């Protein structure tokens, strides 16, 4: 029964404890990850090496005993077959090259990234204890990456594109939506038990522009709901006020960061949540980590659909021992 | 009568058009600023050079014909006499050195930064067309600068300090509050017609911690209201949801960024606002700038107390010509 704990929590069934997994749970903070990572110089080649990606995906299950495995990959993967050049410089993050021509961007099918599906099949074949999470980036975040060309950006270019080349902006987001549906369909067909859509850069979108984007997202998630048949989690970074617009988007849970007044939303709306806790607590001493996690969990109202996670991914300078303590503390807390 | 336009708008009197000034309106984007800036190598020496600081403060009045002059200075200025070493590396921003000992931090009076008061007196003496804005950083933002030690930070240290050294955190914020009251009292005595408090880093504060901070801010602003006798504007970067807690803080206006749903707050609450527009519009073509500014102004509900500004300061790569167009567009719009 443990296998389905995360899915039970999302569907509102009675649970004994909250399920827990962490974004970037397989990452540089783990010595075992760094060891595997050293086997491929280039990051994208590492992602495409099915054997290594499977091993890495499974590390958090072995080392942390989390309640879900998320496949190891990168949100930029589907941009490559669309015709955008993606490369990773060591220690610098992604560099993207795109000529700005939306018309030339390609429609993709899940066959274009077959290695992703192979990773999922293999992860499913290797273990059946916990659900496997497939994922993709959200249209805005991928659009912004393509236009900005890098990870550390001021979003000036992305905003200018959105404001001055409105038709092309909408066309790009429309194509991304279609491609991401195909991409996720492939993942579900390969065995993903649920999917998460990452809008890591939503906090840079002005509220006024979010009004239009939220409508587009609604259509995107309606289509996912119709075509995937598995739960969908929408992760975004940014304001709790954005939920006024996003709450109409049909997802199974909103994964939010620490700036969001999640407990109030839980009290007043029938919405399911994931995350919310500030990842920086992992820099605290062990007793503070335990105390803050327990205080946090006590505040989740009864009957609320909730999945424990942090508001953002783990960082390379975090300690595996403390991450394990965090997971164990969540698992040790009994839902009243 | 034009002199008091900004003050009239803040007090809810009838105005013909919205007042406008811009954060960092005197800055590197102006060739005339760069010329004056070249006269002092070190940035803090530049801030302390009363003659140059006065000239720089007045540049936007000459070149943009804005409705307020904000004195040219830096929010880190009062940290130095408190016992924190502040220096600016060329092109790198501030570096602060502090040993973490809150007990050793000093109480200051406005005499410790007399050059600030001199700048204000001189700006007032030179012109009486528009009000002069004094300013300071907010307690959280200055605390975070002191703890992080630099401008580009991940706020890990500041959060850890806040969570693990709670007594010292509250003591530091208490001392900052007292010192900032003295600092602003000196500025008002010297002639400042209103003041603005900058919480440039509030977006990094978790919502849960904001609950306590908002109480501290309330006491701080109550004291400013009582002791200053001039309008106070509170600028913060971050979520519109934060206003649920901040709205109880007694300020004359909230200066907000582009992620805030300001128009809804204007409709439902009797709150005064400043800002909200995304500074990135200044990278657009001139017709887009004009169109977006007019669309924006049309949405301000009648009788709302509002001061035009951007959601953040101007950047060095902006064009003076476009900044002037922005100001002129606001000034040309008649309040219906």
PDB file of C-alpha atoms in Angstrom, chain B residues 121-242:
ATOM      1  CA  UNK B 121      19.629  71.587   3.098  1.00  0.00           C
ATOM      2  CA  UNK B 122      21.553  72.446  -0.037  1.00  0.00           C
ATOM      3  CA  UNK B 123      19.048  70.780  -2.384  1.00  0.00           C
ATOM      4  CA  UNK B 124      16.226  72.640  -0.637  1.00  0.00           C
ATOM      5  CA  UNK B 125      18.156  75.918  -0.826  1.00  0.00           C
ATOM      6  CA  UNK B 126      18.826  75.474  -4.542  1.00  0.00           C
ATOM      7  CA  UNK B 127      15.257  74.713  -5.616  1.00  0.00           C
ATOM      8  CA  UNK B 128      11.764  74.993  -4.223  1.00  0.00           C
ATOM      9  CA  UNK B 129       9.787  73.699  -7.190  1.00  0.00           C
ATOM     10  CA  UNK B 130       9.385  70.116  -6.046  1.00  0.00           C
ATOM     11  CA  UNK B 131       9.478  68.243  -2.732  1.00  0.00           C
ATOM     12  CA  UNK B 132      12.683  66.646  -1.549  1.00  0.00           C
ATOM     13  CA  UNK B 133      12.555  62.961  -0.629  1.00  0.00           C
ATOM     14  CA  UNK B 134      14.753  61.650   2.160  1.00  0.00           C
ATOM     15  CA  UNK B 135      15.228  57.917   2.528  1.00  0.00           C
ATOM     16  CA  UNK B 136      16.664  54.930   4.348  1.00  0.00           C
ATOM     17  CA  UNK B 137      16.781  51.162   3.990  1.00  0.00           C
ATOM     18  CA  UNK B 138      14.260  49.109   5.949  1.00  0.00           C
ATOM     19  CA  UNK B 139      15.406  47.055   8.954  1.00  0.00           C
ATOM     20  CA  UNK B 140      15.191  43.646   7.217  1.00  0.00           C
ATOM     21  CA  UNK B 141      17.047  44.773   4.109  1.00  0.00           C
ATOM     22  CA  UNK B 142      19.845  46.407   6.109  1.00  0.00           C
ATOM     23  CA  UNK B 143      20.055  43.408   8.445  1.00  0.00           C
ATOM     24  CA  UNK B 144      20.317  41.103   5.425  1.00  0.00           C
ATOM     25  CA  UNK B 145      23.069  43.263   3.860  1.00  0.00           C
ATOM     26  CA  UNK B 146      25.034  43.226   7.115  1.00  0.00           C
ATOM     27  CA  UNK B 147      24.752  39.452   7.502  1.00  0.00           C
ATOM     28  CA  UNK B 148      25.199  38.469   3.851  1.00  0.00           C
ATOM     29  CA  UNK B 149      28.074  40.906   3.371  1.00  0.00           C
ATOM     30  CA  UNK B 150      27.268  41.605  -0.254  1.00  0.00           C
ATOM     31  CA  UNK B 151      24.617  42.652  -2.719  1.00  0.00           C
ATOM     32  CA  UNK B 152      24.345  39.448  -4.704  1.00  0.00           C
ATOM     33  CA  UNK B 153      23.348  37.009  -2.035  1.00  0.00           C
ATOM     34  CA  UNK B 154      21.319  33.839  -1.615  1.00  0.00           C
ATOM     35  CA  UNK B 155      20.029  34.970   1.820  1.00  0.00           C
ATOM     36  CA  UNK B 156      21.039  31.685   3.371  1.00  0.00           C
ATOM     37  CA  UNK B 157      23.077  33.456   6.059  1.00  0.00           C
ATOM     38  CA  UNK B 158      20.398  36.041   6.794  1.00  0.00           C
ATOM     39  CA  UNK B 159      17.736  33.354   7.168  1.00  0.00           C
ATOM     40  CA  UNK B 160      19.944  31.176   9.356  1.00  0.00           C
ATOM     41  CA  UNK B 161      20.693  34.160  11.588  1.00  0.00           C
ATOM     42  CA  UNK B 162      16.985  34.935  11.819  1.00  0.00           C
ATOM     43  CA  UNK B 163      16.046  31.332  12.663  1.00  0.00           C
ATOM     44  CA  UNK B 164      18.917  30.259  14.870  1.00  0.00           C
ATOM     45  CA  UNK B 165      19.855  33.490  16.640  1.00  0.00           C
ATOM     46  CA  UNK B 166      16.378  34.833  17.178  1.00  0.00           C
ATOM     47  CA  UNK B 167      17.140  37.071  20.171  1.00  0.00           C
ATOM     48  CA  UNK B 168      20.052  38.730  18.405  1.00  0.00           C
ATOM     49  CA  UNK B 169      18.018  39.059  15.202  1.00  0.00           C
ATOM     50  CA  UNK B 170      15.277  40.917  17.072  1.00  0.00           C
ATOM     51  CA  UNK B 171      17.853  43.006  18.928  1.00  0.00           C
ATOM     52  CA  UNK B 172      19.560  43.944  15.645  1.00  0.00           C
ATOM     53  CA  UNK B 173      16.259  44.893  14.022  1.00  0.00           C
ATOM     54  CA  UNK B 174      15.294  46.870  17.119  1.00  0.00           C
ATOM     55  CA  UNK B 175      18.549  48.818  17.068  1.00  0.00           C
ATOM     56  CA  UNK B 176      18.213  49.420  13.330  1.00  0.00           C
ATOM     57  CA  UNK B 177      14.673  50.736  13.854  1.00  0.00           C
ATOM     58  CA  UNK B 178      15.844  53.178  16.502  1.00  0.00           C
ATOM     59  CA  UNK B 179      18.791  54.326  14.443  1.00  0.00           C
ATOM     60  CA  UNK B 180      16.710  54.753  11.314  1.00  0.00           C
ATOM     61  CA  UNK B 181      14.194  56.893  13.183  1.00  0.00           C
ATOM     62  CA  UNK B 182      17.062  59.206  14.242  1.00  0.00           C
ATOM     63  CA  UNK B 183      18.530  59.127  10.752  1.00  0.00           C
ATOM     64  CA  UNK B 184      15.222  60.150   9.152  1.00  0.00           C
ATOM     65  CA  UNK B 185      14.481  62.722  11.860  1.00  0.00           C
ATOM     66  CA  UNK B 186      17.736  64.427  10.915  1.00  0.00           C
ATOM     67  CA  UNK B 187      16.705  64.371   7.265  1.00  0.00           C
ATOM     68  CA  UNK B 188      13.296  65.895   7.975  1.00  0.00           C
ATOM     69  CA  UNK B 189      14.847  68.535  10.234  1.00  0.00           C
ATOM     70  CA  UNK B 190      17.189  69.384   7.361  1.00  0.00           C
ATOM     71  CA  UNK B 191      14.190  69.898   5.083  1.00  0.00           C
ATOM     72  CA  UNK B 192      13.041  66.589   3.597  1.00  0.00           C
ATOM     73  CA  UNK B 193       9.358  66.953   2.627  1.00  0.00           C
ATOM     74  CA  UNK B 194       8.693  63.227   2.743  1.00  0.00           C
ATOM     75  CA  UNK B 195      10.684  60.041   3.177  1.00  0.00           C
ATOM     76  CA  UNK B 196      10.813  56.632   1.556  1.00  0.00           C
ATOM     77  CA  UNK B 197      11.875  53.425   3.308  1.00  0.00           C
ATOM     78  CA  UNK B 198      13.417  50.824   0.964  1.00  0.00           C
ATOM     79  CA  UNK B 199      12.841  47.120   1.672  1.00  0.00           C
ATOM     80  CA  UNK B 200      14.541  46.015  -1.515  1.00  0.00           C
ATOM     81  CA  UNK B 201      15.049  42.437  -0.321  1.00  0.00           C
ATOM     82  CA  UNK B 202      11.719  41.640   1.248  1.00  0.00           C
ATOM     83  CA  UNK B 203      10.922  39.100  -1.487  1.00  0.00           C
ATOM     84  CA  UNK B 204      13.390  36.713   0.120  1.00  0.00           C
ATOM     85  CA  UNK B 205      11.569  36.623   3.435  1.00  0.00           C
ATOM     86  CA  UNK B 206       9.368  33.549   3.952  1.00  0.00           C
ATOM     87  CA  UNK B 207       5.712  34.394   4.533  1.00  0.00           C
ATOM     88  CA  UNK B 208       5.791  32.811   7.998  1.00  0.00           C
ATOM     89  CA  UNK B 209       8.646  35.069   9.106  1.00  0.00           C
ATOM     90  CA  UNK B 210       6.960  38.098   7.604  1.00  0.00           C
ATOM     91  CA  UNK B 211       4.227  37.763  10.226  1.00  0.00           C
ATOM     92  CA  UNK B 212       6.638  38.740  12.980  1.00  0.00           C
ATOM     93  CA  UNK B 213       8.464  41.290  10.843  1.00  0.00           C
ATOM     94  CA  UNK B 214       5.200  43.028   9.903  1.00  0.00           C
ATOM     95  CA  UNK B 215       4.523  43.638  13.612  1.00  0.00           C
ATOM     96  CA  UNK B 216       7.968  45.148  14.023  1.00  0.00           C
ATOM     97  CA  UNK B 217       7.434  47.262  10.902  1.00  0.00           C
ATOM     98  CA  UNK B 218       4.116  48.484  12.267  1.00  0.00           C
ATOM     99  CA  UNK B 219       5.806  49.778  15.428  1.00  0.00           C
ATOM    100  CA  UNK B 220       8.594  51.322  13.346  1.00  0.00           C
ATOM    101  CA  UNK B 221       6.220  53.174  11.034  1.00  0.00           C
ATOM    102  CA  UNK B 222       3.990  54.260  13.920  1.00  0.00           C
ATOM    103  CA  UNK B 223       7.016  55.872  15.453  1.00  0.00           C
ATOM    104  CA  UNK B 224       7.997  57.512  12.162  1.00  0.00           C
ATOM    105  CA  UNK B 225       4.476  58.847  11.770  1.00  0.00           C
ATOM    106  CA  UNK B 226       4.583  60.298  15.279  1.00  0.00           C
ATOM    107  CA  UNK B 227       8.087  61.713  15.165  1.00  0.00           C
ATOM    108  CA  UNK B 228       8.563  62.846  11.569  1.00  0.00           C
ATOM    109  CA  UNK B 229       5.386  64.693  10.714  1.00  0.00           C
ATOM    110  CA  UNK B 230       5.880  64.150   6.968  1.00  0.00           C
ATOM    111  CA  UNK B 231       4.475  61.486   4.614  1.00  0.00           C
ATOM    112  CA  UNK B 232       6.217  58.111   4.568  1.00  0.00           C
ATOM    113  CA  UNK B 233       6.331  55.756   1.584  1.00  0.00           C
ATOM    114  CA  UNK B 234       7.219  52.102   2.077  1.00  0.00           C
ATOM    115  CA  UNK B 235       8.862  50.451  -0.912  1.00  0.00           C
ATOM    116  CA  UNK B 236       9.230  46.707  -0.944  1.00  0.00           C
ATOM    117  CA  UNK B 237      10.053  44.138  -3.575  1.00  0.00           C
ATOM    118  CA  UNK B 238       7.924  41.031  -3.455  1.00  0.00           C
ATOM    119  CA  UNK B 239       4.599  39.322  -3.406  1.00  0.00           C
ATOM    120  CA  UNK B 240       1.241  41.089  -3.494  1.00  0.00           C
ATOM    121  CA  UNK B 241       0.114  38.511  -0.957  1.00  0.00           C
ATOM    122  CA  UNK B 242       2.503  40.169   1.521  1.00  0.00           C
TER     123      UNK B 242
END
